[in-house]
């Protein structure tokens, strides 16, 4: 039987990576370990993009002008939702919403947070440097570039190369200001994760390692099914 292509070939690597996170998390994560695993995630994401871009460029080269118009109408709807959710909100409400969202994400992996951990999330949200307006500007520049590329989609050779460059180098359209602010916020989020980790009770750490094991097992099962 023919092996499944694309991301299926990466499934054993995802499982191995998750098991390494589990091993590191057993005794508490360090800043270097968190940065390393973040970089691994970005590597996996880039590899996945590289695998799907050729098929995506073929499919996009065949869509109609009407379909492109519908696509960008949907994208603009998402932009308007972003404006309502992140730009029009008062700062106090935005910080509260950001803290609630991060708390929900953490509780998917850790179960219920302790009061001390909740306080750490709230404190992090106060230190987060807002960048919603700059992010919206970047998104619209990126989207405009994509629309320009789609206007030339019938030139298959040059379109595929240009689309690949556009998708694999998203920072090209980002201002230096946005890149620097995002970098600082990334460091602050790592600080938060280190604090959460240091405050983690035994049962919570067990919950995390079990979740990681379960997910690694799922990836290994999927890889076996694809053989």
JSON list of C-alpha atoms in Angstrom, two decimals:
[
{"chain": "A", "resi": 1, "resn": "UNK", "atom": "CA", "xyz": [0.00, 0.00, 0.00]},
{"chain": "A", "resi": 2, "resn": "UNK", "atom": "CA", "xyz": [1.25, 3.49, -0.89]},
{"chain": "A", "resi": 3, "resn": "UNK", "atom": "CA", "xyz": [2.49, 5.53, 2.02]},
{"chain": "A", "resi": 4, "resn": "UNK", "atom": "CA", "xyz": [0.67, 8.76, 2.84]},
{"chain": "A", "resi": 5, "resn": "UNK", "atom": "CA", "xyz": [2.70, 11.80, 1.88]},
{"chain": "A", "resi": 6, "resn": "UNK", "atom": "CA", "xyz": [3.10, 15.25, 3.40]},
{"chain": "A", "resi": 7, "resn": "UNK", "atom": "CA", "xyz": [2.70, 15.83, 7.13]},
{"chain": "A", "resi": 8, "resn": "UNK", "atom": "CA", "xyz": [2.23, 12.10, 7.82]},
{"chain": "A", "resi": 9, "resn": "UNK", "atom": "CA", "xyz": [5.99, 11.67, 7.37]},
{"chain": "A", "resi": 10, "resn": "UNK", "atom": "CA", "xyz": [6.54, 14.12, 10.23]},
{"chain": "A", "resi": 11, "resn": "UNK", "atom": "CA", "xyz": [4.24, 12.38, 12.73]},
{"chain": "A", "resi": 12, "resn": "UNK", "atom": "CA", "xyz": [6.97, 10.27, 14.39]},
{"chain": "A", "resi": 13, "resn": "UNK", "atom": "CA", "xyz": [9.06, 13.43, 14.82]},
{"chain": "A", "resi": 14, "resn": "UNK", "atom": "CA", "xyz": [6.10, 15.22, 16.47]},
{"chain": "A", "resi": 15, "resn": "UNK", "atom": "CA", "xyz": [5.70, 12.28, 18.85]},
{"chain": "A", "resi": 16, "resn": "UNK", "atom": "CA", "xyz": [9.40, 12.24, 19.70]},
{"chain": "A", "resi": 17, "resn": "UNK", "atom": "CA", "xyz": [9.36, 15.99, 20.29]},
{"chain": "A", "resi": 18, "resn": "UNK", "atom": "CA", "xyz": [6.35, 15.75, 22.64]},
{"chain": "A", "resi": 19, "resn": "UNK", "atom": "CA", "xyz": [8.05, 13.00, 24.61]},
{"chain": "A", "resi": 20, "resn": "UNK", "atom": "CA", "xyz": [11.11, 15.23, 25.01]},
{"chain": "A", "resi": 21, "resn": "UNK", "atom": "CA", "xyz": [8.90, 18.05, 26.31]},
{"chain": "A", "resi": 22, "resn": "UNK", "atom": "CA", "xyz": [7.35, 15.56, 28.74]},
{"chain": "A", "resi": 23, "resn": "UNK", "atom": "CA", "xyz": [10.79, 14.53, 29.96]},
{"chain": "A", "resi": 24, "resn": "UNK", "atom": "CA", "xyz": [11.89, 18.15, 30.41]},
{"chain": "A", "resi": 25, "resn": "UNK", "atom": "CA", "xyz": [8.62, 19.10, 32.12]},
{"chain": "A", "resi": 26, "resn": "UNK", "atom": "CA", "xyz": [8.90, 16.36, 34.75]},
{"chain": "A", "resi": 27, "resn": "UNK", "atom": "CA", "xyz": [11.46, 18.31, 36.78]},
{"chain": "A", "resi": 28, "resn": "UNK", "atom": "CA", "xyz": [10.53, 21.82, 35.67]},
{"chain": "A", "resi": 29, "resn": "UNK", "atom": "CA", "xyz": [11.30, 23.65, 32.44]},
{"chain": "A", "resi": 30, "resn": "UNK", "atom": "CA", "xyz": [14.18, 26.09, 32.01]},
{"chain": "A", "resi": 31, "resn": "UNK", "atom": "CA", "xyz": [14.22, 29.19, 29.79]},
{"chain": "A", "resi": 32, "resn": "UNK", "atom": "CA", "xyz": [16.62, 27.48, 27.37]},
{"chain": "A", "resi": 33, "resn": "UNK", "atom": "CA", "xyz": [14.32, 24.45, 27.14]},
{"chain": "A", "resi": 34, "resn": "UNK", "atom": "CA", "xyz": [11.26, 26.61, 26.48]},
{"chain": "A", "resi": 35, "resn": "UNK", "atom": "CA", "xyz": [13.07, 28.54, 23.76]},
{"chain": "A", "resi": 36, "resn": "UNK", "atom": "CA", "xyz": [14.36, 25.32, 22.23]},
{"chain": "A", "resi": 37, "resn": "UNK", "atom": "CA", "xyz": [10.88, 23.78, 22.06]},
{"chain": "A", "resi": 38, "resn": "UNK", "atom": "CA", "xyz": [9.44, 27.00, 20.65]},
{"chain": "A", "resi": 39, "resn": "UNK", "atom": "CA", "xyz": [12.03, 26.92, 17.88]},
{"chain": "A", "resi": 40, "resn": "UNK", "atom": "CA", "xyz": [11.27, 23.24, 17.20]},
{"chain": "A", "resi": 41, "resn": "UNK", "atom": "CA", "xyz": [7.58, 24.10, 16.81]},
{"chain": "A", "resi": 42, "resn": "UNK", "atom": "CA", "xyz": [8.45, 26.84, 14.32]},
{"chain": "A", "resi": 43, "resn": "UNK", "atom": "CA", "xyz": [10.65, 24.38, 12.40]},
{"chain": "A", "resi": 44, "resn": "UNK", "atom": "CA", "xyz": [7.82, 21.85, 12.19]},
{"chain": "A", "resi": 45, "resn": "UNK", "atom": "CA", "xyz": [5.42, 24.55, 11.02]},
{"chain": "A", "resi": 46, "resn": "UNK", "atom": "CA", "xyz": [7.80, 25.69, 8.28]},
{"chain": "A", "resi": 47, "resn": "UNK", "atom": "CA", "xyz": [8.31, 22.11, 7.09]},
{"chain": "A", "resi": 48, "resn": "UNK", "atom": "CA", "xyz": [4.55, 21.62, 6.93]},
{"chain": "A", "resi": 49, "resn": "UNK", "atom": "CA", "xyz": [4.16, 24.82, 4.91]},
{"chain": "A", "resi": 50, "resn": "UNK", "atom": "CA", "xyz": [6.88, 23.71, 2.50]},
{"chain": "A", "resi": 51, "resn": "UNK", "atom": "CA", "xyz": [5.01, 20.44, 1.97]},
{"chain": "A", "resi": 52, "resn": "UNK", "atom": "CA", "xyz": [1.60, 21.98, 1.26]},
{"chain": "A", "resi": 53, "resn": "UNK", "atom": "CA", "xyz": [2.63, 25.05, -0.77]},
{"chain": "A", "resi": 54, "resn": "UNK", "atom": "CA", "xyz": [3.09, 23.20, -4.10]},
{"chain": "A", "resi": 55, "resn": "UNK", "atom": "CA", "xyz": [-0.44, 21.75, -3.94]},
{"chain": "A", "resi": 56, "resn": "UNK", "atom": "CA", "xyz": [-1.84, 25.05, -2.67]},
{"chain": "A", "resi": 57, "resn": "UNK", "atom": "CA", "xyz": [-0.28, 26.98, -5.57]},
{"chain": "A", "resi": 58, "resn": "UNK", "atom": "CA", "xyz": [-1.84, 24.57, -8.08]},
{"chain": "A", "resi": 59, "resn": "UNK", "atom": "CA", "xyz": [-5.28, 24.88, -6.48]},
{"chain": "A", "resi": 60, "resn": "UNK", "atom": "CA", "xyz": [-5.06, 28.67, -6.20]},
{"chain": "A", "resi": 61, "resn": "UNK", "atom": "CA", "xyz": [-4.00, 28.97, -9.83]},
{"chain": "A", "resi": 62, "resn": "UNK", "atom": "CA", "xyz": [-7.34, 27.43, -10.85]},
{"chain": "A", "resi": 63, "resn": "UNK", "atom": "CA", "xyz": [-9.79, 29.51, -8.81]},
{"chain": "A", "resi": 64, "resn": "UNK", "atom": "CA", "xyz": [-12.00, 32.10, -10.51]},
{"chain": "A", "resi": 65, "resn": "UNK", "atom": "CA", "xyz": [-12.06, 35.88, -10.05]},
{"chain": "A", "resi": 66, "resn": "UNK", "atom": "CA", "xyz": [-15.41, 35.49, -8.27]},
{"chain": "A", "resi": 67, "resn": "UNK", "atom": "CA", "xyz": [-13.92, 33.02, -5.81]},
{"chain": "A", "resi": 68, "resn": "UNK", "atom": "CA", "xyz": [-11.03, 35.40, -5.13]},
{"chain": "A", "resi": 69, "resn": "UNK", "atom": "CA", "xyz": [-13.50, 38.20, -4.46]},
{"chain": "A", "resi": 70, "resn": "UNK", "atom": "CA", "xyz": [-15.40, 35.96, -2.03]},
{"chain": "A", "resi": 71, "resn": "UNK", "atom": "CA", "xyz": [-12.16, 34.93, -0.31]},
{"chain": "A", "resi": 72, "resn": "UNK", "atom": "CA", "xyz": [-11.10, 38.51, 0.33]},
{"chain": "A", "resi": 73, "resn": "UNK", "atom": "CA", "xyz": [-14.60, 39.51, 1.42]},
{"chain": "A", "resi": 74, "resn": "UNK", "atom": "CA", "xyz": [-14.32, 36.80, 4.11]},
{"chain": "A", "resi": 75, "resn": "UNK", "atom": "CA", "xyz": [-10.83, 38.00, 5.01]},
{"chain": "A", "resi": 76, "resn": "UNK", "atom": "CA", "xyz": [-12.13, 41.55, 5.45]},
{"chain": "A", "resi": 77, "resn": "UNK", "atom": "CA", "xyz": [-14.91, 40.23, 7.69]},
{"chain": "A", "resi": 78, "resn": "UNK", "atom": "CA", "xyz": [-12.20, 38.69, 9.87]},
{"chain": "A", "resi": 79, "resn": "UNK", "atom": "CA", "xyz": [-10.36, 42.03, 9.86]},
{"chain": "A", "resi": 80, "resn": "UNK", "atom": "CA", "xyz": [-13.50, 43.78, 11.09]},
{"chain": "A", "resi": 81, "resn": "UNK", "atom": "CA", "xyz": [-13.92, 41.17, 13.84]},
{"chain": "A", "resi": 82, "resn": "UNK", "atom": "CA", "xyz": [-10.30, 41.77, 14.83]},
{"chain": "A", "resi": 83, "resn": "UNK", "atom": "CA", "xyz": [-10.97, 45.51, 15.04]},
{"chain": "A", "resi": 84, "resn": "UNK", "atom": "CA", "xyz": [-13.99, 44.94, 17.27]},
{"chain": "A", "resi": 85, "resn": "UNK", "atom": "CA", "xyz": [-12.19, 42.42, 19.49]},
{"chain": "A", "resi": 86, "resn": "UNK", "atom": "CA", "xyz": [-8.76, 44.05, 19.80]},
{"chain": "A", "resi": 87, "resn": "UNK", "atom": "CA", "xyz": [-8.74, 47.67, 18.67]},
{"chain": "A", "resi": 88, "resn": "UNK", "atom": "CA", "xyz": [-12.09, 49.15, 19.69]},
{"chain": "A", "resi": 89, "resn": "UNK", "atom": "CA", "xyz": [-12.02, 47.64, 23.19]},
{"chain": "A", "resi": 90, "resn": "UNK", "atom": "CA", "xyz": [-10.84, 49.82, 26.08]},
{"chain": "A", "resi": 91, "resn": "UNK", "atom": "CA", "xyz": [-7.38, 48.83, 27.31]},
{"chain": "A", "resi": 92, "resn": "UNK", "atom": "CA", "xyz": [-8.68, 47.47, 30.62]},
{"chain": "A", "resi": 93, "resn": "UNK", "atom": "CA", "xyz": [-11.18, 45.19, 28.88]},
{"chain": "A", "resi": 94, "resn": "UNK", "atom": "CA", "xyz": [-8.56, 44.08, 26.35]},
{"chain": "A", "resi": 95, "resn": "UNK", "atom": "CA", "xyz": [-6.10, 43.14, 29.10]},
{"chain": "A", "resi": 96, "resn": "UNK", "atom": "CA", "xyz": [-8.82, 41.19, 30.91]},
{"chain": "A", "resi": 97, "resn": "UNK", "atom": "CA", "xyz": [-9.80, 39.40, 27.70]},
{"chain": "A", "resi": 98, "resn": "UNK", "atom": "CA", "xyz": [-6.15, 38.56, 26.92]},
{"chain": "A", "resi": 99, "resn": "UNK", "atom": "CA", "xyz": [-5.66, 37.13, 30.42]},
{"chain": "A", "resi": 100, "resn": "UNK", "atom": "CA", "xyz": [-8.83, 35.03, 30.14]},
{"chain": "A", "resi": 101, "resn": "UNK", "atom": "CA", "xyz": [-7.75, 33.64, 26.77]},
{"chain": "A", "resi": 102, "resn": "UNK", "atom": "CA", "xyz": [-4.29, 32.65, 28.06]},
{"chain": "A", "resi": 103, "resn": "UNK", "atom": "CA", "xyz": [-5.81, 31.14, 31.18]},
{"chain": "A", "resi": 104, "resn": "UNK", "atom": "CA", "xyz": [-8.11, 28.98, 29.01]},
{"chain": "A", "resi": 105, "resn": "UNK", "atom": "CA", "xyz": [-5.15, 27.81, 26.90]},
{"chain": "A", "resi": 106, "resn": "UNK", "atom": "CA", "xyz": [-3.11, 26.94, 29.98]},
{"chain": "A", "resi": 107, "resn": "UNK", "atom": "CA", "xyz": [-5.97, 25.04, 31.58]},
{"chain": "A", "resi": 108, "resn": "UNK", "atom": "CA", "xyz": [-6.26, 22.80, 28.52]},
{"chain": "A", "resi": 109, "resn": "UNK", "atom": "CA", "xyz": [-2.80, 21.50, 29.42]},
{"chain": "A", "resi": 110, "resn": "UNK", "atom": "CA", "xyz": [-2.71, 21.93, 33.19]},
{"chain": "A", "resi": 111, "resn": "UNK", "atom": "CA", "xyz": [-6.33, 21.58, 34.32]},
{"chain": "A", "resi": 112, "resn": "UNK", "atom": "CA", "xyz": [-7.51, 24.21, 36.79]},
{"chain": "A", "resi": 113, "resn": "UNK", "atom": "CA", "xyz": [-4.94, 26.91, 37.63]},
{"chain": "A", "resi": 114, "resn": "UNK", "atom": "CA", "xyz": [-4.12, 27.76, 41.22]},
{"chain": "A", "resi": 115, "resn": "UNK", "atom": "CA", "xyz": [-4.93, 31.26, 42.57]},
{"chain": "A", "resi": 116, "resn": "UNK", "atom": "CA", "xyz": [-1.21, 32.10, 42.45]},
{"chain": "A", "resi": 117, "resn": "UNK", "atom": "CA", "xyz": [-1.01, 31.06, 38.80]},
{"chain": "A", "resi": 118, "resn": "UNK", "atom": "CA", "xyz": [-4.12, 33.08, 37.95]},
{"chain": "A", "resi": 119, "resn": "UNK", "atom": "CA", "xyz": [-2.51, 36.10, 39.61]},
{"chain": "A", "resi": 120, "resn": "UNK", "atom": "CA", "xyz": [0.63, 35.54, 37.49]},
{"chain": "A", "resi": 121, "resn": "UNK", "atom": "CA", "xyz": [-1.46, 35.52, 34.30]},
{"chain": "A", "resi": 122, "resn": "UNK", "atom": "CA", "xyz": [-3.18, 38.76, 35.35]},
{"chain": "A", "resi": 123, "resn": "UNK", "atom": "CA", "xyz": [0.19, 40.38, 36.10]},
{"chain": "A", "resi": 124, "resn": "UNK", "atom": "CA", "xyz": [1.52, 39.24, 32.70]},
{"chain": "A", "resi": 125, "resn": "UNK", "atom": "CA", "xyz": [-1.46, 40.82, 30.92]},
{"chain": "A", "resi": 126, "resn": "UNK", "atom": "CA", "xyz": [-0.58, 44.15, 32.56]},
{"chain": "A", "resi": 127, "resn": "UNK", "atom": "CA", "xyz": [2.98, 43.98, 31.18]},
{"chain": "A", "resi": 128, "resn": "UNK", "atom": "CA", "xyz": [1.99, 42.89, 27.67]},
{"chain": "A", "resi": 129, "resn": "UNK", "atom": "CA", "xyz": [2.81, 45.60, 25.11]},
{"chain": "A", "resi": 130, "resn": "UNK", "atom": "CA", "xyz": [-0.25, 46.19, 22.89]},
{"chain": "A", "resi": 131, "resn": "UNK", "atom": "CA", "xyz": [0.36, 45.92, 19.15]},
{"chain": "A", "resi": 132, "resn": "UNK", "atom": "CA", "xyz": [-3.15, 45.44, 17.72]},
{"chain": "A", "resi": 133, "resn": "UNK", "atom": "CA", "xyz": [-3.11, 48.45, 15.37]},
{"chain": "A", "resi": 134, "resn": "UNK", "atom": "CA", "xyz": [0.32, 47.54, 14.01]},
{"chain": "A", "resi": 135, "resn": "UNK", "atom": "CA", "xyz": [-0.76, 43.91, 13.63]},
{"chain": "A", "resi": 136, "resn": "UNK", "atom": "CA", "xyz": [-3.84, 44.95, 11.64]},
{"chain": "A", "resi": 137, "resn": "UNK", "atom": "CA", "xyz": [-1.69, 47.12, 9.38]},
{"chain": "A", "resi": 138, "resn": "UNK", "atom": "CA", "xyz": [0.69, 44.20, 8.82]},
{"chain": "A", "resi": 139, "resn": "UNK", "atom": "CA", "xyz": [-2.19, 41.81, 8.10]},
{"chain": "A", "resi": 140, "resn": "UNK", "atom": "CA", "xyz": [-3.65, 44.14, 5.50]},
{"chain": "A", "resi": 141, "resn": "UNK", "atom": "CA", "xyz": [-0.29, 44.62, 3.78]},
{"chain": "A", "resi": 142, "resn": "UNK", "atom": "CA", "xyz": [0.22, 40.84, 3.74]},
{"chain": "A", "resi": 143, "resn": "UNK", "atom": "CA", "xyz": [-3.28, 40.31, 2.36]},
{"chain": "A", "resi": 144, "resn": "UNK", "atom": "CA", "xyz": [-2.81, 42.99, -0.31]},
{"chain": "A", "resi": 145, "resn": "UNK", "atom": "CA", "xyz": [0.41, 41.31, -1.43]},
{"chain": "A", "resi": 146, "resn": "UNK", "atom": "CA", "xyz": [-1.39, 37.96, -1.62]},
{"chain": "A", "resi": 147, "resn": "UNK", "atom": "CA", "xyz": [-4.17, 39.49, -3.71]},
{"chain": "A", "resi": 148, "resn": "UNK", "atom": "CA", "xyz": [-1.58, 40.93, -6.07]},
{"chain": "A", "resi": 149, "resn": "UNK", "atom": "CA", "xyz": [0.02, 37.50, -6.41]},
{"chain": "A", "resi": 150, "resn": "UNK", "atom": "CA", "xyz": [-3.35, 35.89, -7.16]},
{"chain": "A", "resi": 151, "resn": "UNK", "atom": "CA", "xyz": [-3.89, 38.36, -9.99]},
{"chain": "A", "resi": 152, "resn": "UNK", "atom": "CA", "xyz": [-0.90, 36.66, -11.68]},
{"chain": "A", "resi": 153, "resn": "UNK", "atom": "CA", "xyz": [-1.90, 33.11, -10.73]},
{"chain": "A", "resi": 154, "resn": "UNK", "atom": "CA", "xyz": [-2.13, 31.86, -14.33]},
{"chain": "A", "resi": 155, "resn": "UNK", "atom": "CA", "xyz": [1.64, 32.17, -14.74]},
{"chain": "A", "resi": 156, "resn": "UNK", "atom": "CA", "xyz": [2.16, 28.90, -12.88]},
{"chain": "A", "resi": 157, "resn": "UNK", "atom": "CA", "xyz": [5.96, 28.92, -12.63]},
{"chain": "A", "resi": 158, "resn": "UNK", "atom": "CA", "xyz": [6.42, 32.45, -11.31]},
{"chain": "A", "resi": 159, "resn": "UNK", "atom": "CA", "xyz": [3.24, 32.26, -9.20]},
{"chain": "A", "resi": 160, "resn": "UNK", "atom": "CA", "xyz": [4.40, 29.16, -7.33]},
{"chain": "A", "resi": 161, "resn": "UNK", "atom": "CA", "xyz": [7.80, 30.71, -6.55]},
{"chain": "A", "resi": 162, "resn": "UNK", "atom": "CA", "xyz": [6.28, 34.03, -5.44]},
{"chain": "A", "resi": 163, "resn": "UNK", "atom": "CA", "xyz": [3.62, 32.34, -3.29]},
{"chain": "A", "resi": 164, "resn": "UNK", "atom": "CA", "xyz": [6.25, 30.18, -1.61]},
{"chain": "A", "resi": 165, "resn": "UNK", "atom": "CA", "xyz": [8.39, 33.23, -0.79]},
{"chain": "A", "resi": 166, "resn": "UNK", "atom": "CA", "xyz": [5.36, 35.14, 0.51]},
{"chain": "A", "resi": 167, "resn": "UNK", "atom": "CA", "xyz": [4.21, 32.33, 2.82]},
{"chain": "A", "resi": 168, "resn": "UNK", "atom": "CA", "xyz": [7.65, 31.35, 4.11]},
{"chain": "A", "resi": 169, "resn": "UNK", "atom": "CA", "xyz": [8.86, 34.88, 4.88]},
{"chain": "A", "resi": 170, "resn": "UNK", "atom": "CA", "xyz": [5.95, 36.56, 6.69]},
{"chain": "A", "resi": 171, "resn": "UNK", "atom": "CA", "xyz": [8.22, 39.07, 8.45]},
{"chain": "A", "resi": 172, "resn": "UNK", "atom": "CA", "xyz": [8.90, 40.85, 5.16]},
{"chain": "A", "resi": 173, "resn": "UNK", "atom": "CA", "xyz": [5.75, 42.95, 5.60]},
{"chain": "A", "resi": 174, "resn": "UNK", "atom": "CA", "xyz": [6.29, 43.57, 9.32]},
{"chain": "A", "resi": 175, "resn": "UNK", "atom": "CA", "xyz": [7.60, 46.90, 10.54]},
{"chain": "A", "resi": 176, "resn": "UNK", "atom": "CA", "xyz": [10.70, 46.93, 12.73]},
{"chain": "A", "resi": 177, "resn": "UNK", "atom": "CA", "xyz": [8.49, 48.32, 15.50]},
{"chain": "A", "resi": 178, "resn": "UNK", "atom": "CA", "xyz": [6.13, 45.34, 15.33]},
{"chain": "A", "resi": 179, "resn": "UNK", "atom": "CA", "xyz": [8.97, 42.81, 15.17]},
{"chain": "A", "resi": 180, "resn": "UNK", "atom": "CA", "xyz": [10.66, 44.32, 18.21]},
{"chain": "A", "resi": 181, "resn": "UNK", "atom": "CA", "xyz": [7.44, 44.57, 20.22]},
{"chain": "A", "resi": 182, "resn": "UNK", "atom": "CA", "xyz": [6.52, 40.98, 19.39]},
{"chain": "A", "resi": 183, "resn": "UNK", "atom": "CA", "xyz": [10.00, 39.84, 20.43]},
{"chain": "A", "resi": 184, "resn": "UNK", "atom": "CA", "xyz": [9.65, 41.58, 23.80]},
{"chain": "A", "resi": 185, "resn": "UNK", "atom": "CA", "xyz": [6.18, 40.11, 24.32]},
{"chain": "A", "resi": 186, "resn": "UNK", "atom": "CA", "xyz": [7.53, 36.67, 23.47]},
{"chain": "A", "resi": 187, "resn": "UNK", "atom": "CA", "xyz": [10.13, 37.02, 26.24]},
{"chain": "A", "resi": 188, "resn": "UNK", "atom": "CA", "xyz": [7.44, 38.16, 28.67]},
{"chain": "A", "resi": 189, "resn": "UNK", "atom": "CA", "xyz": [5.33, 35.14, 27.80]},
{"chain": "A", "resi": 190, "resn": "UNK", "atom": "CA", "xyz": [8.30, 32.84, 28.46]},
{"chain": "A", "resi": 191, "resn": "UNK", "atom": "CA", "xyz": [8.65, 34.60, 31.84]},
{"chain": "A", "resi": 192, "resn": "UNK", "atom": "CA", "xyz": [4.99, 33.79, 32.50]},
{"chain": "A", "resi": 193, "resn": "UNK", "atom": "CA", "xyz": [5.42, 30.11, 31.56]},
{"chain": "A", "resi": 194, "resn": "UNK", "atom": "CA", "xyz": [8.44, 29.84, 33.86]},
{"chain": "A", "resi": 195, "resn": "UNK", "atom": "CA", "xyz": [6.40, 31.33, 36.70]},
{"chain": "A", "resi": 196, "resn": "UNK", "atom": "CA", "xyz": [3.47, 28.99, 36.02]},
{"chain": "A", "resi": 197, "resn": "UNK", "atom": "CA", "xyz": [5.90, 26.06, 35.95]},
{"chain": "A", "resi": 198, "resn": "UNK", "atom": "CA", "xyz": [7.50, 27.07, 39.25]},
{"chain": "A", "resi": 199, "resn": "UNK", "atom": "CA", "xyz": [4.04, 27.27, 40.87]},
{"chain": "A", "resi": 200, "resn": "UNK", "atom": "CA", "xyz": [2.88, 23.93, 39.48]},
{"chain": "A", "resi": 201, "resn": "UNK", "atom": "CA", "xyz": [1.64, 21.45, 42.12]},
{"chain": "A", "resi": 202, "resn": "UNK", "atom": "CA", "xyz": [2.37, 17.74, 41.73]},
{"chain": "A", "resi": 203, "resn": "UNK", "atom": "CA", "xyz": [-1.11, 16.81, 40.44]},
{"chain": "A", "resi": 204, "resn": "UNK", "atom": "CA", "xyz": [-0.98, 19.54, 37.83]},
{"chain": "A", "resi": 205, "resn": "UNK", "atom": "CA", "xyz": [2.41, 18.41, 36.55]},
{"chain": "A", "resi": 206, "resn": "UNK", "atom": "CA", "xyz": [1.07, 14.86, 36.34]},
{"chain": "A", "resi": 207, "resn": "UNK", "atom": "CA", "xyz": [-1.90, 16.14, 34.33]},
{"chain": "A", "resi": 208, "resn": "UNK", "atom": "CA", "xyz": [0.48, 17.91, 31.91]},
{"chain": "A", "resi": 209, "resn": "UNK", "atom": "CA", "xyz": [2.75, 14.91, 31.40]},
{"chain": "A", "resi": 210, "resn": "UNK", "atom": "CA", "xyz": [-0.25, 12.65, 30.85]},
{"chain": "A", "resi": 211, "resn": "UNK", "atom": "CA", "xyz": [-1.63, 15.03, 28.21]},
{"chain": "A", "resi": 212, "resn": "UNK", "atom": "CA", "xyz": [1.73, 15.07, 26.44]},
{"chain": "A", "resi": 213, "resn": "UNK", "atom": "CA", "xyz": [1.95, 11.27, 26.54]},
{"chain": "A", "resi": 214, "resn": "UNK", "atom": "CA", "xyz": [-1.57, 10.91, 25.16]},
{"chain": "A", "resi": 215, "resn": "UNK", "atom": "CA", "xyz": [-0.87, 13.30, 22.30]},
{"chain": "A", "resi": 216, "resn": "UNK", "atom": "CA", "xyz": [2.43, 11.58, 21.46]},
{"chain": "A", "resi": 217, "resn": "UNK", "atom": "CA", "xyz": [0.58, 8.24, 21.42]},
{"chain": "A", "resi": 218, "resn": "UNK", "atom": "CA", "xyz": [-2.01, 9.71, 19.04]},
{"chain": "A", "resi": 219, "resn": "UNK", "atom": "CA", "xyz": [0.70, 10.87, 16.62]},
{"chain": "A", "resi": 220, "resn": "UNK", "atom": "CA", "xyz": [2.37, 7.46, 16.73]},
{"chain": "A", "resi": 221, "resn": "UNK", "atom": "CA", "xyz": [-0.96, 5.74, 16.04]},
{"chain": "A", "resi": 222, "resn": "UNK", "atom": "CA", "xyz": [-1.63, 8.04, 13.10]},
{"chain": "A", "resi": 223, "resn": "UNK", "atom": "CA", "xyz": [1.86, 7.38, 11.74]},
{"chain": "A", "resi": 224, "resn": "UNK", "atom": "CA", "xyz": [1.26, 3.62, 11.98]},
{"chain": "A", "resi": 225, "resn": "UNK", "atom": "CA", "xyz": [-2.09, 3.93, 10.22]},
{"chain": "A", "resi": 226, "resn": "UNK", "atom": "CA", "xyz": [-0.43, 5.82, 7.37]},
{"chain": "A", "resi": 227, "resn": "UNK", "atom": "CA", "xyz": [2.22, 3.12, 6.74]}
]
